[in-house]
Coordinates of C-alpha atoms and ligand atoms in Angstrom, one line a residue:
M103 CA -49.5 -57.8 43.6
E104 CA -48.3 -55.0 41.4
K105 CA -48.1 -51.6 43.0
P106 CA -50.7 -49.1 41.6
T107 CA -49.1 -46.1 39.8
L108 CA -49.4 -42.8 41.6
L109 CA -48.7 -39.5 39.9
M110 CA -47.4 -36.8 42.2
T111 CA -47.8 -33.2 40.8
G112 CA -45.3 -31.7 43.2
P113 CA -43.1 -32.6 46.2
Y114 CA -44.4 -33.3 49.7
P115 CA -42.2 -33.1 52.8
E116 CA -39.2 -35.3 52.2
W117 CA -40.3 -38.1 54.6
E118 CA -43.5 -38.7 52.6
L119 CA -41.9 -40.0 49.3
P120 CA -40.3 -43.2 50.8
L121 CA -43.5 -44.0 52.6
L122 CA -45.6 -43.6 49.4
E123 CA -43.0 -45.6 47.5
T124 CA -43.5 -48.7 49.7
Q125 CA -47.1 -48.8 48.4
Y126 CA -47.1 -47.2 45.0
H127 CA -45.1 -46.9 41.9
V128 CA -44.6 -43.1 42.2
L129 CA -44.2 -40.8 39.2
K130 CA -42.7 -37.3 39.9
L131 CA -44.3 -34.9 37.5
W132 CA -42.4 -31.9 38.8
E133 CA -39.1 -33.4 37.8
Q134 CA -40.1 -33.8 34.1
T135 CA -38.9 -31.4 31.6
D136 CA -41.6 -32.3 29.0
K137 CA -44.7 -32.9 31.2
P138 CA -47.2 -33.6 28.4
V139 CA -44.9 -36.3 26.9
F140 CA -44.4 -37.8 30.3
I141 CA -48.1 -37.9 31.0
A142 CA -48.9 -39.4 27.5
K143 CA -46.3 -42.1 28.1
H144 CA -47.8 -43.2 31.5
A145 CA -51.5 -42.3 30.8
N146 CA -52.7 -45.9 30.8
E147 CA -51.0 -46.9 34.1
I148 CA -51.8 -43.9 36.4
R149 CA -54.6 -44.8 38.8
A150 CA -54.1 -42.3 41.5
M151 CA -52.9 -38.7 41.9
A152 CA -51.4 -37.0 44.9
T153 CA -51.5 -33.3 44.6
R154 CA -51.4 -30.1 46.7
G155 CA -53.8 -27.2 47.2
D156 CA -51.7 -24.9 45.2
L157 CA -51.2 -27.3 42.3
G158 CA -54.6 -28.8 42.1
A159 CA -55.6 -31.0 39.1
S160 CA -56.6 -29.3 35.9
N161 CA -59.4 -30.7 33.7
D162 CA -56.7 -31.2 31.0
L163 CA -54.6 -33.3 33.3
I164 CA -57.6 -35.3 34.5
N165 CA -58.7 -35.8 30.9
A166 CA -55.3 -37.1 29.9
L167 CA -55.5 -39.9 32.5
P168 CA -58.2 -42.4 31.5
K169 CA -57.4 -44.8 34.3
L170 CA -57.4 -42.3 37.1
E171 CA -59.6 -43.3 40.0
I172 CA -58.6 -41.0 42.9
I173 CA -57.1 -37.6 43.5
S174 CA -55.8 -37.0 47.0
F175 CA -55.1 -33.4 48.1
F176 CA -52.4 -32.5 50.6
G177 CA -54.5 -29.6 51.9
V178 CA -58.1 -28.5 52.2
G179 CA -58.3 -25.9 49.5
L180 CA -60.2 -27.1 46.4
D181 CA -59.9 -23.9 44.3
A182 CA -57.5 -25.6 41.8
I183 CA -59.8 -28.4 40.8
D184 CA -63.2 -28.6 39.1
L185 CA -65.0 -31.0 41.4
N186 CA -68.0 -31.4 39.0
Y187 CA -65.6 -32.4 36.3
A188 CA -63.9 -35.0 38.5
K189 CA -67.3 -36.3 39.5
S190 CA -68.4 -36.6 35.9
K191 CA -65.4 -38.8 35.3
N192 CA -66.1 -40.9 38.4
I193 CA -63.0 -39.8 40.1
R194 CA -62.9 -39.7 43.9
V195 CA -61.3 -36.6 45.5
T196 CA -60.0 -36.5 49.1
I197 CA -58.6 -33.6 51.2
T198 CA -56.9 -33.3 54.6
P199 CA -59.3 -31.5 57.0
D200 CA -59.1 -31.2 60.8
V201 CA -55.4 -31.9 61.0
L202 CA -54.5 -28.4 59.9
T203 CA -57.3 -26.4 61.6
S204 CA -55.3 -25.4 64.7
D205 CA -52.2 -24.3 62.8
V206 CA -54.0 -22.2 60.4
A207 CA -56.0 -20.5 63.2
D208 CA -52.7 -20.1 65.1
I209 CA -51.1 -18.2 62.2
A210 CA -54.2 -16.0 61.9
M211 CA -53.8 -15.0 65.5
G212 CA -50.0 -14.6 65.1
L213 CA -50.6 -12.3 62.2
C214 CA -53.1 -10.2 64.2
L215 CA -50.6 -9.8 67.0
A216 CA -47.6 -9.3 64.7
V217 CA -49.2 -6.4 62.8
A218 CA -50.9 -4.7 65.7
R219 CA -48.0 -5.0 68.1
N220 CA -45.3 -4.2 65.5
I221 CA -43.5 -7.5 66.2
P222 CA -41.3 -7.4 63.0
Q223 CA -40.3 -3.8 63.7
G224 CA -39.4 -4.7 67.3
D225 CA -37.3 -7.5 66.0
T226 CA -35.5 -5.2 63.6
H227 CA -35.0 -2.6 66.3
V228 CA -33.1 -5.0 68.5
R229 CA -31.0 -6.5 65.7
S230 CA -30.1 -3.1 64.4
A231 CA -28.9 -1.9 67.8
A232 CA -31.3 1.1 67.6
W233 CA -32.7 0.2 71.0
G234 CA -31.7 2.9 73.5
S235 CA -31.1 5.6 70.8
A236 CA -34.4 5.6 69.0
M237 CA -38.0 5.0 70.2
L238 CA -40.3 2.5 68.5
P239 CA -43.8 4.0 67.8
L240 CA -46.4 2.7 70.2
A241 CA -48.4 -0.3 69.0
T242 CA -52.1 -1.2 69.1
R243 CA -53.7 -3.5 71.8
M244 CA -55.4 -6.6 70.5
T245 CA -57.0 -7.8 73.8
G246 CA -60.6 -6.8 74.0
K247 CA -60.9 -5.6 70.4
R248 CA -63.6 -6.7 68.0
M249 CA -62.9 -9.8 66.0
G250 CA -64.8 -10.3 62.7
I251 CA -64.5 -13.7 61.0
I252 CA -65.3 -14.2 57.3
G253 CA -66.2 -17.9 57.0
L254 CA -67.2 -19.6 60.2
G255 CA -66.2 -23.2 59.3
N256 CA -63.7 -25.4 61.2
I257 CA -60.9 -22.9 60.9
G258 CA -63.1 -19.9 61.6
M259 CA -64.4 -21.6 64.8
A260 CA -60.8 -22.3 65.9
V261 CA -60.0 -18.6 65.3
A262 CA -63.1 -17.7 67.4
K263 CA -62.0 -19.9 70.2
R264 CA -58.6 -18.3 70.3
A265 CA -60.1 -14.8 70.0
T266 CA -62.3 -15.6 73.0
A267 CA -59.2 -16.1 75.1
F268 CA -58.2 -12.5 74.1
D269 CA -61.5 -11.2 75.4
M270 CA -62.6 -10.2 71.9
P271 CA -66.3 -9.9 71.1
I272 CA -66.8 -12.1 68.0
S273 CA -68.9 -11.5 64.9
Y274 CA -68.9 -13.5 61.6
H275 CA -70.2 -13.6 58.1
N276 CA -71.1 -16.9 56.5
R277 CA -73.3 -17.8 53.5
K278 CA -75.8 -18.9 56.2
K279 CA -76.3 -17.9 59.8
R280 CA -75.3 -20.7 62.2
D281 CA -77.7 -21.6 64.9
D282 CA -75.1 -23.4 67.0
V283 CA -72.8 -20.5 67.9
P284 CA -73.1 -17.6 70.3
Y285 CA -71.5 -15.1 67.9
A286 CA -73.1 -12.2 66.2
Y287 CA -74.1 -12.8 62.5
C288 CA -73.6 -10.2 59.8
E289 CA -75.4 -10.6 56.5
T290 CA -72.7 -8.9 54.5
I291 CA -68.9 -8.7 54.7
E292 CA -69.2 -4.9 54.7
A293 CA -71.5 -5.0 57.7
L294 CA -69.1 -7.3 59.5
A295 CA -66.1 -5.1 58.6
A296 CA -68.0 -2.1 60.0
Q297 CA -68.1 -3.8 63.4
S298 CA -64.6 -5.3 63.5
D299 CA -61.2 -4.1 64.5
F300 CA -59.6 -7.3 63.2
L301 CA -61.2 -8.8 60.1
V302 CA -60.0 -12.3 59.4
A303 CA -60.7 -14.1 56.1
V304 CA -61.0 -17.9 56.3
I305 CA -63.3 -18.6 53.4
P306 CA -62.5 -21.1 50.6
G307 CA -61.2 -19.8 47.3
G308 CA -62.6 -20.4 43.9
P309 CA -65.1 -18.7 41.6
A310 CA -67.8 -18.3 44.2
T311 CA -65.7 -16.1 46.5
Q312 CA -63.5 -14.4 43.9
G313 CA -62.8 -10.8 44.9
M314 CA -65.5 -11.0 47.5
I315 CA -63.6 -8.7 50.0
S316 CA -63.6 -5.4 48.1
S317 CA -62.9 -1.7 48.6
A318 CA -66.3 -1.3 50.4
A319 CA -65.2 -3.8 53.0
F320 CA -61.9 -1.9 53.6
I321 CA -63.7 1.4 53.8
A322 CA -66.1 -0.1 56.4
L323 CA -63.2 -1.6 58.4
G324 CA -61.8 1.9 58.6
K325 CA -58.5 3.5 59.5
N326 CA -58.0 1.7 62.8
G327 CA -58.8 -1.7 61.4
Y328 CA -56.6 -4.6 60.4
F329 CA -57.3 -7.2 57.7
I330 CA -55.9 -10.7 58.0
N331 CA -56.0 -13.3 55.2
V332 CA -55.1 -17.0 55.8
A333 CA -57.6 -18.2 53.1
R334 CA -56.7 -17.5 49.5
G335 CA -55.4 -14.4 47.7
S336 CA -58.3 -14.7 45.3
V337 CA -61.0 -13.9 47.9
V338 CA -59.7 -10.3 48.0
D339 CA -59.7 -7.6 45.4
E340 CA -55.9 -7.2 45.8
D341 CA -55.7 -3.8 44.1
A342 CA -58.3 -2.5 46.5
L343 CA -56.4 -3.9 49.5
L344 CA -53.1 -2.3 48.3
Y345 CA -54.9 1.0 47.8
A346 CA -56.4 0.7 51.3
L347 CA -53.0 0.0 52.8
E348 CA -51.1 2.6 50.8
N349 CA -53.6 5.3 51.6
G350 CA -54.5 4.7 55.3
V351 CA -58.0 3.5 54.5
I352 CA -57.1 0.6 56.9
K353 CA -54.4 0.5 59.5
G354 CA -52.6 -2.7 58.4
A355 CA -52.8 -6.2 57.2
G356 CA -51.4 -9.7 58.0
L357 CA -51.2 -11.8 54.9
D358 CA -50.3 -15.5 54.5
V359 CA -51.8 -15.8 51.0
F360 CA -51.7 -13.7 47.8
L361 CA -53.2 -13.7 44.3
N362 CA -49.9 -14.5 42.6
E363 CA -48.0 -17.0 44.6
P364 CA -45.0 -17.4 44.9
K365 CA -44.5 -14.0 43.4
P366 CA -46.9 -11.6 45.1
D367 CA -47.4 -8.0 43.9
A368 CA -44.1 -6.2 44.8
R369 CA -46.1 -3.2 46.2
F370 CA -46.8 -5.3 49.3
T371 CA -43.0 -5.4 50.1
K372 CA -42.8 -1.6 50.1
L373 CA -45.4 -1.3 52.9
S374 CA -44.5 -1.0 56.6
N375 CA -48.0 -1.6 57.8
V376 CA -48.1 -5.2 56.6
V377 CA -46.7 -8.5 57.9
L378 CA -46.2 -11.0 55.1
Q379 CA -45.9 -14.8 55.2
P380 CA -45.2 -17.2 52.4
H381 CA -48.4 -19.3 52.7
V382 CA -47.3 -21.2 55.8
G383 CA -50.6 -21.6 57.6
S384 CA -50.3 -25.4 57.8
A385 CA -46.5 -25.5 57.6
T386 CA -45.5 -27.2 60.9
Y387 CA -44.0 -30.6 61.3
E388 CA -47.0 -31.8 63.3
T389 CA -49.6 -30.7 60.8
R390 CA -47.7 -31.7 57.7
R391 CA -47.2 -35.1 59.2
G392 CA -50.9 -35.4 59.8
M393 CA -51.7 -34.2 56.3
G394 CA -49.3 -36.8 54.8
Q395 CA -50.7 -39.5 56.9
L396 CA -54.3 -38.6 55.8
V397 CA -53.3 -38.6 52.1
R398 CA -51.8 -42.1 52.5
D399 CA -54.7 -43.4 54.6
N400 CA -57.2 -42.2 51.9
L401 CA -55.2 -43.8 49.1
A402 CA -54.9 -47.0 51.1
A403 CA -58.6 -47.1 51.8
H404 CA -59.4 -46.6 48.2
F405 CA -57.1 -49.4 47.0
A406 CA -58.4 -51.7 49.8
G407 CA -62.0 -51.0 48.8
R408 CA -62.7 -49.4 52.2
P409 CA -64.7 -46.2 52.6
L410 CA -62.6 -43.1 52.1
I411 CA -61.8 -41.1 55.3
S412 CA -62.2 -37.5 54.0
A413 CA -63.7 -37.5 50.6
V414 CA -65.4 -34.5 49.0
V415 CA -66.4 -36.4 45.8
Ligands
8YV105 C1 -51.1 -25.9 52.1 C2 -53.5 -25.0 52.0 O1 -50.2 -24.9 52.1 O2 -54.9 -26.7 52.8 C3 -54.7 -25.8 52.0 O3 -55.6 -25.5 51.1 O4 -53.4 -24.0 51.4 C4 -52.3 -25.4 52.8 O5 -52.6 -26.3 53.8 C5 -51.0 -26.5 50.7 O6 -52.1 -27.3 50.3 C6 -49.7 -27.3 50.6 O7 -49.3 -27.2 49.4

């Protein structure tokens, strides 16, 4: 039987391509100089798309592919696709949940510790041979401080589990109060911020959460509070965050995501009270292997006529 044609919007870890190529005729969109011409040429053969959270699938791209049946995301973020549009075109959409939960929660905790305990500064201190001649400023304890989680989904729960081991009392904000957790619920982000020392964002991006964490939240978090973002840059009013960091409205931030990736606002790099990461929440061998496997398993299920494993549409 002829292999179905799969359009990849961007590269996956290098081991994935040969695995995909055993099952599909793979087209590499990112290598094309004239993408619209390339799409037009292959429009009638492309039955599947493998994309990433950051690249998504625009309505224009979906519209240009009349034979498209399934879009498989390497990631869980769905802010770069219009799900209703995909649904209206009868296109299935899958994501890679669960396999990345622990790693994203781990990086959230790592950022909390890194910014509060000045880990990057300590590293620089040793490397620069300043140890012995200059003193590092004292850091802030994390154990026992109040943890506030914006978005108590799977990743939020994994953050709560880790924070519990740090003896942190936990509060959260969600669209709806959860009846199955022992944590304190706050109806607004500002109320949550007011009772947090570490405020961690793990909500999905997209229009519904755009700029949701605003200056009012930073004022409520206060001058001893830390803001951590492992969700999407879009969930924060980034100017308000920069203002808060530059003017001591909050103490510091640990950021894995930004509004403009991969070229975040340069003002972040001038600040000494932030720890910055290049969107690596899920970037471990273990998780990326799990994500690749789940993309392939969903595609295989689709073409075998079996139920999809992790479909959102
Ligand atoms: C990935 C992510 O970095 O799952 C998501 O939404 O942001 C991350 O896991 C991304 O999808 C890989 O490109």
